Coordinates of C-alpha atoms (C1' of nucleotides) in Angstrom, one line a residue:
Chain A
X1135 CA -274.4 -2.2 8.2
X1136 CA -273.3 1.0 7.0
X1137 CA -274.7 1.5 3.5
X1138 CA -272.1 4.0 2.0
X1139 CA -269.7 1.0 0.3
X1140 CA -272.0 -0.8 -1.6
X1141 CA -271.1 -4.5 -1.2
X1142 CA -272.7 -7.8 -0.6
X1143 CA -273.4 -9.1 2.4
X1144 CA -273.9 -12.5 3.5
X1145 CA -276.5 -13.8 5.9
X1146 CA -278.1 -17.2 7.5
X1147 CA -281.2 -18.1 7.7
X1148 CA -283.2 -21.0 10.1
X1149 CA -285.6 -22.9 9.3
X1150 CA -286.0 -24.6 12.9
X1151 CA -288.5 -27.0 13.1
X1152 CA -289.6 -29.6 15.9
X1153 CA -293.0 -31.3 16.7
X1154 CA -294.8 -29.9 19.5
X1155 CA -298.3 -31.4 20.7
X1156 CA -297.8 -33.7 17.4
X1157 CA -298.0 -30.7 15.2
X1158 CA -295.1 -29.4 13.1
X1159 CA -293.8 -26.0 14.1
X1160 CA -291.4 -23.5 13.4
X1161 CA -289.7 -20.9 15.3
X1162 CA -290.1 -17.4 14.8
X1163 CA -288.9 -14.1 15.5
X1164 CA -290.5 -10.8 15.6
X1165 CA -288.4 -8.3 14.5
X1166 CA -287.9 -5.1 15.9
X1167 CA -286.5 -2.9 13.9
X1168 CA -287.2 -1.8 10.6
X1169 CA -287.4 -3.3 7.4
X1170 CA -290.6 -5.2 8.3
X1171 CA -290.5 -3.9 12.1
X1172 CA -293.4 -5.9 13.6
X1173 CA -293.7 -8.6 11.2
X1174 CA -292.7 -12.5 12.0
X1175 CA -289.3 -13.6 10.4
X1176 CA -287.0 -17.2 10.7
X1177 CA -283.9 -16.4 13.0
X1178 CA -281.0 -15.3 11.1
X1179 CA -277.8 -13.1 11.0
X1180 CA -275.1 -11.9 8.6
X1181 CA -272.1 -14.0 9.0
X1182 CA -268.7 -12.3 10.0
X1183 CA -265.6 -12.2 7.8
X1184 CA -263.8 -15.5 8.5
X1185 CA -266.9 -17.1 9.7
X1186 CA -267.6 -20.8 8.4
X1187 CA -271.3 -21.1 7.3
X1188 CA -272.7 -23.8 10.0
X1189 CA -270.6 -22.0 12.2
X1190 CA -272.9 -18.6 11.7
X1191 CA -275.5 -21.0 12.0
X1192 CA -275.0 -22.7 15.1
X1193 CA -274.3 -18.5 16.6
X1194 CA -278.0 -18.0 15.7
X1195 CA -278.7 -20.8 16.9
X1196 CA -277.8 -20.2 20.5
X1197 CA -277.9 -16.4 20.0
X1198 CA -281.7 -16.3 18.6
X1199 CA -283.0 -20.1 19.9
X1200 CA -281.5 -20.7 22.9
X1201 CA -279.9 -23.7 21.2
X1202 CA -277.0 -25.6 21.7
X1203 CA -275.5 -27.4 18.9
X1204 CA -276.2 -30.8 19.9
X1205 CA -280.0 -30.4 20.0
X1206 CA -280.5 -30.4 16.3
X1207 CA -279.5 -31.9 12.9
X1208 CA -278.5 -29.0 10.8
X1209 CA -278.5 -29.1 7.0
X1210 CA -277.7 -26.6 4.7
X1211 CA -280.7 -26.2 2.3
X1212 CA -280.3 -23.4 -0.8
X1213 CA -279.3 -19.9 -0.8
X1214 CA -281.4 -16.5 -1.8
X1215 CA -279.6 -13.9 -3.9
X1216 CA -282.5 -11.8 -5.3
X1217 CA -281.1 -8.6 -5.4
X1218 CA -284.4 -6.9 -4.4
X1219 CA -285.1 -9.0 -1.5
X1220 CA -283.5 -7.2 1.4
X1221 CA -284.3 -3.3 0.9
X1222 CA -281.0 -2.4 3.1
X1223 CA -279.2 -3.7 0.1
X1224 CA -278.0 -7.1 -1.4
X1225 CA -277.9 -9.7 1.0
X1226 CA -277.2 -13.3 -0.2
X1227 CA -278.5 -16.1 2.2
X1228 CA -277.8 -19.4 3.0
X1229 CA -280.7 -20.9 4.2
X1230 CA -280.7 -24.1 6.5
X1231 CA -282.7 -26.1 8.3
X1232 CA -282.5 -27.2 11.9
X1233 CA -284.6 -30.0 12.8
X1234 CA -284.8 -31.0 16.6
X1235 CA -287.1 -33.3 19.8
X1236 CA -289.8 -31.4 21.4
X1237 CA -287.3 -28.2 21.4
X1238 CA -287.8 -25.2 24.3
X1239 CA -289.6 -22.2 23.9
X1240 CA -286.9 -20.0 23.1
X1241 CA -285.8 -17.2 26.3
X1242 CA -286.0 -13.6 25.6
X1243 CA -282.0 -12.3 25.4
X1244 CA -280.4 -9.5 24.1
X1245 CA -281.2 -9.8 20.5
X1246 CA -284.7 -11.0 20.6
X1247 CA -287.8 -9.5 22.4
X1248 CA -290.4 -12.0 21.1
X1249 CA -289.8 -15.3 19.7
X1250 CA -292.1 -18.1 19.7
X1251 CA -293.2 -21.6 18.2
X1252 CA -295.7 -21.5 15.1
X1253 CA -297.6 -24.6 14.0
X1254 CA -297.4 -24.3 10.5
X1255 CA -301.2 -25.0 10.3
X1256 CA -301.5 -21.5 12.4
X1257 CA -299.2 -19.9 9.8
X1258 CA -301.5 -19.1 6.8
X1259 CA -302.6 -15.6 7.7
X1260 CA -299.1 -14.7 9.4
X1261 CA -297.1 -12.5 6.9
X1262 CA -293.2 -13.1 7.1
X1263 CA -290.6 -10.7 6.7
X1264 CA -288.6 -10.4 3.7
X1265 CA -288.6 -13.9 1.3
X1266 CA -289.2 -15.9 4.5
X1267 CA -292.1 -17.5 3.0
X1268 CA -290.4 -19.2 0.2
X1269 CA -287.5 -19.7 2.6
X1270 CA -289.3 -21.9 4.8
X1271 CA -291.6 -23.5 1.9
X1272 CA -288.1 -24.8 0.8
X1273 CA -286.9 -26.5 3.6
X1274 CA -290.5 -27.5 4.1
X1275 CA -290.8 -29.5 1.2
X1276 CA -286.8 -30.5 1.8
X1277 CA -287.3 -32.0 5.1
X1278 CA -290.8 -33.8 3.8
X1279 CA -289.0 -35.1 0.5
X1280 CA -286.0 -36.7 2.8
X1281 CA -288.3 -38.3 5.1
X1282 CA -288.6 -40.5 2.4
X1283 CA -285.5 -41.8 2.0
X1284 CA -283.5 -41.2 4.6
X1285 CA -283.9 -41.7 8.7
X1286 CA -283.8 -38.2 9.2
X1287 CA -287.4 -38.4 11.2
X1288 CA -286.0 -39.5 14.2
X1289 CA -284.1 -36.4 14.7
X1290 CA -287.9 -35.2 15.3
X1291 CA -287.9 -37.8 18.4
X1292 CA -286.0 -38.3 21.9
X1293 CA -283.1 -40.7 22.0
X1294 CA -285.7 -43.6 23.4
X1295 CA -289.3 -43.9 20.9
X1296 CA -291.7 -46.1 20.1
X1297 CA -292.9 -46.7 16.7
X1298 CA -296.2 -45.1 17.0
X1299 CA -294.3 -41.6 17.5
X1300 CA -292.2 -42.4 14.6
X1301 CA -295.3 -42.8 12.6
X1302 CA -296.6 -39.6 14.2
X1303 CA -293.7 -37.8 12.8
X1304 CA -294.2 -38.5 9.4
X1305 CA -298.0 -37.8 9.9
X1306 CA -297.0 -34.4 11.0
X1307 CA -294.2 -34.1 8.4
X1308 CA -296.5 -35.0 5.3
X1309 CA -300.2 -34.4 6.9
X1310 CA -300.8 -37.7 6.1
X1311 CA -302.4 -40.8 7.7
X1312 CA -300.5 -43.8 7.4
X1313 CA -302.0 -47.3 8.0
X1314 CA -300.4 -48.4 11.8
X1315 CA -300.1 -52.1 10.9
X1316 CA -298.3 -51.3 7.4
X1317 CA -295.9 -48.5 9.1
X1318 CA -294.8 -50.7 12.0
X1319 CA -293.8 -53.4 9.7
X1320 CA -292.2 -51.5 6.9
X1321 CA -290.0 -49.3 9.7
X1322 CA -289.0 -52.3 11.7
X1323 CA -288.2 -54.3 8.5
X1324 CA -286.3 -51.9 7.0
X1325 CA -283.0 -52.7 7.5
X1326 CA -280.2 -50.0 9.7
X1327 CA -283.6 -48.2 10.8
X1328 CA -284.0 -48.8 14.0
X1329 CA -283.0 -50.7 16.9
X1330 CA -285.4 -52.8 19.3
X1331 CA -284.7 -52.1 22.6
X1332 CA -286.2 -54.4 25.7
X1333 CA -288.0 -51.9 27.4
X1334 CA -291.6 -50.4 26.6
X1335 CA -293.1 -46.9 27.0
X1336 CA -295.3 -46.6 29.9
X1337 CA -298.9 -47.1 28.4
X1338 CA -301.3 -44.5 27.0
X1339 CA -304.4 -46.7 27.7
X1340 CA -303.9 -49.8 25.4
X1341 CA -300.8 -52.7 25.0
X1342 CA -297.6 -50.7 25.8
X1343 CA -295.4 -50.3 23.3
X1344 CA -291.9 -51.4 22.8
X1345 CA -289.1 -48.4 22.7
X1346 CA -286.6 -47.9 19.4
X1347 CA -284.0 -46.0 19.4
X1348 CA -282.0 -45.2 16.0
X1349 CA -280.2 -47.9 13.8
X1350 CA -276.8 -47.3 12.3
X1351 CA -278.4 -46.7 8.7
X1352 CA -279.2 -43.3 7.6
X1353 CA -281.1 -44.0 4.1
X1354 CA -284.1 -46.0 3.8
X1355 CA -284.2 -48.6 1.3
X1356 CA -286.4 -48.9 -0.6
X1357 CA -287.5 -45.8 0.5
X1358 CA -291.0 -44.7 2.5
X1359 CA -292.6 -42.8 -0.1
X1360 CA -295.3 -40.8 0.6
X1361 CA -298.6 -41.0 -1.6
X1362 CA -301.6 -39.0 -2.5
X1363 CA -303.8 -39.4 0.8
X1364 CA -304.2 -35.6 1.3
X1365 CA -306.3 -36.5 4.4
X1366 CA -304.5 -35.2 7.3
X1367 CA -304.6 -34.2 10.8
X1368 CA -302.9 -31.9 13.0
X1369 CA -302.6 -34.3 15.7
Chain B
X201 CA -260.1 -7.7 -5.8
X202 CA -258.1 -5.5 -3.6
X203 CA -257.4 -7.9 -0.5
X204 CA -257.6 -4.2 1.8
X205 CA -260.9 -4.2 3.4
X206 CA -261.8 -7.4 4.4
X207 CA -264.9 -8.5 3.4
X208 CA -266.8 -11.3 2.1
X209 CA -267.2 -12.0 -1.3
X210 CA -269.6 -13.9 -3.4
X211 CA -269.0 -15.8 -6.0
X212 CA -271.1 -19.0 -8.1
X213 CA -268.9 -22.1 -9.8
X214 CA -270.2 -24.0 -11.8
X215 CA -270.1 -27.8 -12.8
X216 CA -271.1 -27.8 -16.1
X217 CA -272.1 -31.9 -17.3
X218 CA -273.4 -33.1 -20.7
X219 CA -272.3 -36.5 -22.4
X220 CA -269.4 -36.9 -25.3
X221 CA -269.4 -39.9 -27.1
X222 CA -271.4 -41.7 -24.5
X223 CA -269.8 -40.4 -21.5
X224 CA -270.5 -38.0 -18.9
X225 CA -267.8 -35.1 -19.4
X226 CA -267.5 -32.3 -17.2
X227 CA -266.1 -28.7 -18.9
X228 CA -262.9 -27.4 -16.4
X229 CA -260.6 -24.5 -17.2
X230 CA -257.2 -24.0 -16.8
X231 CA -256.4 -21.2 -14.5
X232 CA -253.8 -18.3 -15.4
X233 CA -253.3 -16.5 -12.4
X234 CA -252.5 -17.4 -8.7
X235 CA -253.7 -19.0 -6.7
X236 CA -253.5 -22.6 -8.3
X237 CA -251.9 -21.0 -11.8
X238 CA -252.1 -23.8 -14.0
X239 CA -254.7 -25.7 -12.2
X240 CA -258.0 -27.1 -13.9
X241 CA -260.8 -25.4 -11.9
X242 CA -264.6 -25.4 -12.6
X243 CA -265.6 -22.7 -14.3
X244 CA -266.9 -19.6 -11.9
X245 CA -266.9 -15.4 -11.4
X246 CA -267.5 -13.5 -8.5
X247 CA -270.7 -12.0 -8.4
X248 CA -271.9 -8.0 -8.8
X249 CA -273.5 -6.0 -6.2
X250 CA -277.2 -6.1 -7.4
X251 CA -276.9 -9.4 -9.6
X252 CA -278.8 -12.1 -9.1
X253 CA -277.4 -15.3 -8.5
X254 CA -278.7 -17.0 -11.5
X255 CA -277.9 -14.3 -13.3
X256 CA -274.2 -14.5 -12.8
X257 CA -274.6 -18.3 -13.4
X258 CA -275.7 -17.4 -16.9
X259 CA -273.2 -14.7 -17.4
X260 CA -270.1 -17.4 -16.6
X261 CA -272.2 -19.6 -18.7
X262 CA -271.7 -17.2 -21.6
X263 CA -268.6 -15.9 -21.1
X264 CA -266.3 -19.1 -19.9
X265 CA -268.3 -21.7 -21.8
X266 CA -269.8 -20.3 -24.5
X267 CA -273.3 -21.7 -23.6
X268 CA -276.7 -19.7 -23.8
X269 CA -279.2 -19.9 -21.2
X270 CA -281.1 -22.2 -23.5
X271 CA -279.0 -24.8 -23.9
X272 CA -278.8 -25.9 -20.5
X273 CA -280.8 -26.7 -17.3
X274 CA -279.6 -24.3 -15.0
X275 CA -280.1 -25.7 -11.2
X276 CA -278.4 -24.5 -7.5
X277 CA -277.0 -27.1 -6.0
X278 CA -275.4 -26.2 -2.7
X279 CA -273.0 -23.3 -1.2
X280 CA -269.7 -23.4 0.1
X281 CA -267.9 -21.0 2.6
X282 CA -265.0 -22.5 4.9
X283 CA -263.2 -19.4 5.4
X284 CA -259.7 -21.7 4.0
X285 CA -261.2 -22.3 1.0
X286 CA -259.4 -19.1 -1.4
X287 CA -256.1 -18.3 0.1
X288 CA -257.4 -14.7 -1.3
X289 CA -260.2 -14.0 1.2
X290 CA -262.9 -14.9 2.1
X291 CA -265.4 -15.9 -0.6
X292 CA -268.3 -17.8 -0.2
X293 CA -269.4 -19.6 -3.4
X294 CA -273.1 -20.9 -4.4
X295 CA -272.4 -23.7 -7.0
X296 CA -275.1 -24.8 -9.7
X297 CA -274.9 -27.1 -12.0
X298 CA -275.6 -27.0 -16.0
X299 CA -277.5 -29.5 -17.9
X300 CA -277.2 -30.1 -21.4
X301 CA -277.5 -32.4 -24.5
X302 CA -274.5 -32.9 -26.4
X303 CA -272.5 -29.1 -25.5
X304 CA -270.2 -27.5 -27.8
X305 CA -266.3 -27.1 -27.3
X306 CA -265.7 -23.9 -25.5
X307 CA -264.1 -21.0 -27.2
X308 CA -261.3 -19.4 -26.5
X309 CA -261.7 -15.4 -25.4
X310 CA -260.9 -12.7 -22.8
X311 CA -261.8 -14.8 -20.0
X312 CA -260.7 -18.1 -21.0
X313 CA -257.3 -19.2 -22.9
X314 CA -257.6 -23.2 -22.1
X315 CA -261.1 -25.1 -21.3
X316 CA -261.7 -28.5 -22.3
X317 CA -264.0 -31.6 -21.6
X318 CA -263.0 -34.5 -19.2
X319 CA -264.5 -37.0 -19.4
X320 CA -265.1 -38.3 -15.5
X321 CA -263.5 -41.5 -15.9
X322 CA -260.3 -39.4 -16.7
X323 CA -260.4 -37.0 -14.3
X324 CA -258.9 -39.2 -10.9
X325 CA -255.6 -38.2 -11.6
X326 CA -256.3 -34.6 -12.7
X327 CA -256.3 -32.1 -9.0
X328 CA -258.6 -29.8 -9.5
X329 CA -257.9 -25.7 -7.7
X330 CA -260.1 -25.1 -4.9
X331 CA -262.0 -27.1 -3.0
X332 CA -263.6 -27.7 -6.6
X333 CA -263.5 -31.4 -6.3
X334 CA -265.9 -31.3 -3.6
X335 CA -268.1 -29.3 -5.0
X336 CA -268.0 -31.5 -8.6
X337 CA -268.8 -34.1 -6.2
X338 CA -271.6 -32.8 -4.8
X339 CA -273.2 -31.6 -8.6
X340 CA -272.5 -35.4 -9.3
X341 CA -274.3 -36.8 -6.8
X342 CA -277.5 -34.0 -7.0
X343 CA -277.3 -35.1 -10.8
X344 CA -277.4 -38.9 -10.3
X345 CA -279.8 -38.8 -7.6
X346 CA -282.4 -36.4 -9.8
X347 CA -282.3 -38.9 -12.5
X348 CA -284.3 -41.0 -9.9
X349 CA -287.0 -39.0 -9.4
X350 CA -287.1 -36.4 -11.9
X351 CA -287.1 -36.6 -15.5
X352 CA -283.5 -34.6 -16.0
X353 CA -282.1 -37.5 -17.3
X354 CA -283.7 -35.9 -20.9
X355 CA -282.1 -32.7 -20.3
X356 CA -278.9 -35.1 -21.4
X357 CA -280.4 -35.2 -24.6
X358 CA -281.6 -33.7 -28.1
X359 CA -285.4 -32.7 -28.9
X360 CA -285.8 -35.8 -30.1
X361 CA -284.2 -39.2 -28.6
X362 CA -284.7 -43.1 -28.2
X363 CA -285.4 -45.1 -25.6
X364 CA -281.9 -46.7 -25.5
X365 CA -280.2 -42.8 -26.0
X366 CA -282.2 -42.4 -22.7
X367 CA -280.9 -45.4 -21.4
X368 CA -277.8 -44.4 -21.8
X369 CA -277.9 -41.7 -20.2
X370 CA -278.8 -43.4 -17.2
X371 CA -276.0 -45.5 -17.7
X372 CA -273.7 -43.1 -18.4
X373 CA -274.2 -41.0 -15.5
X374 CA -274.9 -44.0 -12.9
X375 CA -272.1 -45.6 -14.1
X376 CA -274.0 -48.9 -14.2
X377 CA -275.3 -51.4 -17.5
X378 CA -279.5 -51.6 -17.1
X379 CA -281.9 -54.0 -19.1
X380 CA -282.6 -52.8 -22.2
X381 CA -286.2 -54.4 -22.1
X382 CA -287.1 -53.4 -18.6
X383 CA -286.1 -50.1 -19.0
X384 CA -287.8 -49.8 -22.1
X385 CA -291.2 -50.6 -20.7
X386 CA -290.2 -48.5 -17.4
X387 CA -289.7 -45.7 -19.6
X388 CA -292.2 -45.8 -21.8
X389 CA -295.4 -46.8 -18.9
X390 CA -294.4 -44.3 -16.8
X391 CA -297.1 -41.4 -17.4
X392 CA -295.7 -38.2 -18.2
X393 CA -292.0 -39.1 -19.0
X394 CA -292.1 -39.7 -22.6
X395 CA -294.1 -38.4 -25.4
X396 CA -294.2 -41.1 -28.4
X397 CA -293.7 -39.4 -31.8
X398 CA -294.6 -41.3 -35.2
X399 CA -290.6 -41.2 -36.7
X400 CA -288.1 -43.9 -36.5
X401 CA -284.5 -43.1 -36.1
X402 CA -282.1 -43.9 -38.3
X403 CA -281.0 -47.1 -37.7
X404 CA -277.5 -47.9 -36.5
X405 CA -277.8 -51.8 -37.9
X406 CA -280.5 -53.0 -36.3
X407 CA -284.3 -52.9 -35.9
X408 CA -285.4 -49.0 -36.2
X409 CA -286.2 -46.6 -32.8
X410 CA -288.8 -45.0 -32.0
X411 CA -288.2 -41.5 -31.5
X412 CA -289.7 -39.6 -28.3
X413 CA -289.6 -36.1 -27.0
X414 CA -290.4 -35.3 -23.3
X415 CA -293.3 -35.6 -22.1
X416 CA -295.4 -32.8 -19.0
X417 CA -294.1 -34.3 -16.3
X418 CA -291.2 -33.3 -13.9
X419 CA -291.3 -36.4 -10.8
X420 CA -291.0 -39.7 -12.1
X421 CA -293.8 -41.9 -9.6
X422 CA -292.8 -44.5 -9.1
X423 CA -289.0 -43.5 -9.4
X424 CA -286.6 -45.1 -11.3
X425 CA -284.2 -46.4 -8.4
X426 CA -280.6 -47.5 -8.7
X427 CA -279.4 -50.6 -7.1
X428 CA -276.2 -51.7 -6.4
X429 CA -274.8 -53.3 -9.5
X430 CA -271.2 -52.1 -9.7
X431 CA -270.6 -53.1 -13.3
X432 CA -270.3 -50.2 -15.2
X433 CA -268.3 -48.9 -18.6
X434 CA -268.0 -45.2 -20.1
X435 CA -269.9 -46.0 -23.2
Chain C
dG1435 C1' -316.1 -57.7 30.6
dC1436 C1' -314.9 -53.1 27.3
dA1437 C1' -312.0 -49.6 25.3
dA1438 C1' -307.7 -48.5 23.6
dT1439 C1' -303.4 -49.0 21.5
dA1440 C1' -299.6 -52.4 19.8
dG1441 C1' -298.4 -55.6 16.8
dT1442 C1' -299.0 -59.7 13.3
dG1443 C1' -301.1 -62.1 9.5
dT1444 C1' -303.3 -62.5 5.0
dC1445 C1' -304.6 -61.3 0.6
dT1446 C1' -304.3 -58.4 -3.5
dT1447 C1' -302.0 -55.5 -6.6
dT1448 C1' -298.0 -53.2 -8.5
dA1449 C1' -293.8 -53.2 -10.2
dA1450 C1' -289.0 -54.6 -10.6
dG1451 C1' -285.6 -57.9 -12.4
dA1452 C1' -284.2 -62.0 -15.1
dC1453 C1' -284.4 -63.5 -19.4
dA1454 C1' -286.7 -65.5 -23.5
dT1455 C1' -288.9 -64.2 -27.7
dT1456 C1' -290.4 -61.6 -31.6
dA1457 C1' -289.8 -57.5 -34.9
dT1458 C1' -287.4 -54.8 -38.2
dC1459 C1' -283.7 -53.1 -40.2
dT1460 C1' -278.6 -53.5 -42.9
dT1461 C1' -275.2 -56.1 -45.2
Chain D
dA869 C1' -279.1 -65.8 -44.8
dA870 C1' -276.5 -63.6 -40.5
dG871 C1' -276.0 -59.9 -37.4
dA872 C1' -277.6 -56.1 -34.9
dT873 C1' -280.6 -53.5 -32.3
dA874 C1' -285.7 -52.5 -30.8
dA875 C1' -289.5 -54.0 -28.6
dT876 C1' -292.6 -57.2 -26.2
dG877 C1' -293.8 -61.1 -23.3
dT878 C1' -293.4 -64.3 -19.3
dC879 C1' -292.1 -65.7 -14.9
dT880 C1' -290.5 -64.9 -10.3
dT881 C1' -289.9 -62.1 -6.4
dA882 C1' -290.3 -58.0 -3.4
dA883 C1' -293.0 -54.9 -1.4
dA884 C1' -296.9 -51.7 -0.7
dG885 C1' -301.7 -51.2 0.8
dA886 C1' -306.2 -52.8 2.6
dC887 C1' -307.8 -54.8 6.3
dA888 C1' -308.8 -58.6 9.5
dC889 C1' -307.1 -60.4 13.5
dT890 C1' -304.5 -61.2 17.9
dA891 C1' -302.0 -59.2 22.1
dT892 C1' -301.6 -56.5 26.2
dT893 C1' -302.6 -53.0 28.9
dG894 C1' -306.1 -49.8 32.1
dC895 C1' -310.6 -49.2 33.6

DNA sequence: GCAATAGTGTCTTTAAGACATTATCTT
DNA sequence: AAGATAATGTCTTAAAGACACTATTGC
């Protein structure tokens, strides 16, 4: 923190996303000191001498999210190193992203005044601190491109789903509408995916709908891809 | 250097992949000095207090390898940071990978008094300093899963190529024999990928090839998947 | 009954894979 | 001619997408 001994410094940053009212969000911070006092940044913190990488993740995690470690997949996505883009000096980070079900508003604590949930539909006219832009654009298009070939949307969704909020997930994921009938039978077809369960979710006004929860599999062959439909929805 | 202070250092490594006579060869260097004296280690530097990270990727590039910037595709691939992982301190390392189409033996200079290409079929019995065979690993797999999607699998090659040089490369890098006439009209009806040029190479006792240079596009739709076949060779 | 959502069936189109066939060169 | 490699064609099968249809609930 002291700038006398020029060095490098080495930070984390969160990308935490989760679905909330079917829309895709992600958590931010306002900071509260300067640079960029006032503006909206992803949770993050300089990692400690000794300190494994996930581990300094996780800390923000519960430090900044109110988040325990088993309440998200965390993945390591790329790491900044622009010299310009902290002005205190060189900070390299190592961004990751932290994908969660319906996750809590995150509790005001010692090192954050005013955190909250962004849809990233909302986001357009919200300027974000330092690189954060390109930060989360990253593991944007990181968690969009492995919906396609892995089974990582159902870390979006409680233990228990049905395959209507799968779909919902990738809706959100890709703003995208996907044809119900083709969906159900590609997801419950695909091998390792999912697992039928004998139960079904109480209705929301039509046939009720049998519960999943996730298959031993963790890529999707052949894969989901997504096309050009461009139409999309928040909801 | 000095191991007083602690603090965190950062430093890039490098997996550095083009083919030799058909097979997908990796450049290592021997190391001279403790830890893992006499080890063959990818090569790597720590990085300078305002460098950028691609910047020092380039400057190893130079110095250990003898490689411009444009002779390669230069491309982060992930970071590593256990605190274990350099019995010096602790140094956190973002490793890229390097692209290119038929490289040059390294020269010997300051930096470097042994480097050589392996050849990844030769390299199970070689134990590598660091936790660098992880991170080879992980270059590996980024490179063999881009050749899916992408069209890196040209960055393999010369300006100017064939349809069964590219094929090669596929083969060479998946480790795995593909049809010669299906890829052909893969490669060739897939918009974007190739460009078709009006010269023949010379022929190596057969029927002429085309010769093609790369074509705009990046993303290969609809990709070019790998399936399990197993059989392989290096050539 | 109707509205709403879940789930299945059918048809078309695309594309992969197996493999035969033709084309064009060298010797 | 034989041998080698390049390129194309044919057939089968898998799977995506469009979309109609049936199933099961609440009202």
């Amino acid at each position: 923190m002291a700038s006398s001994a020029p060095a490098i410094h080495v930070a984390v940053d969160l990308t935490v996303l989760t679905l909330r009212e079917g829309r895709l969000s992600v958590l931010l911070i306002r900071r509260e000191e300067d640079p960029h006092r006032g503006a909206w940044a992803l949770p993050g913190g300089f990692i400690a001498v000794g300190e494994d990488l996930e581990d300094a993740a996780y800390r923000v995690l519960a430090d900044e999210a109110s988040l325990g470690s088993g309440a998200v997949h965390l993945e390591q996505v790329r790491t900044f190193g622009a010299p310009g883009r902290d002005p205190r000096g060189h900070v390299v980070s190592v961004s990751f992203m932290a994908l969660g079900a319906d996750l809590p508003d995150p509790q005001r604590g010692d090192d954050v005044a005013d955190a909250r949930w962004w849809a990233l539909g909302d986001l357009a006219a919200v300027p974000l601190a330092f690189d954060h832009a390109a930060v989360l654009e990253c593991s944007l298009e990181r968690a969009r491109s492995k919906l396609e070939y892995t089974t990582l949307a159902i870390t979006f969704l409680p233990a228990e789903f049905t395959i209507s909020q799968l779909r919902g997930v990738y809706e959100s994921v890709w703003g995208a509408n996907l044809d119900a009938g083709n969906f159900h039978r590609k997801a419950t077809r695909t091998e390792g995916f999912l697992v039928e369960l004998d139960r079904h979710a109480p209705t929301t006004g039509g046939r009720p709908a049998r519960l999943y929860r996730a298959g031993p599999g963790t890529s999707l062959v052949p894969p989901l891809l997504r096309v050009g439909d461009g139409e999309a929805g928040g909801r």
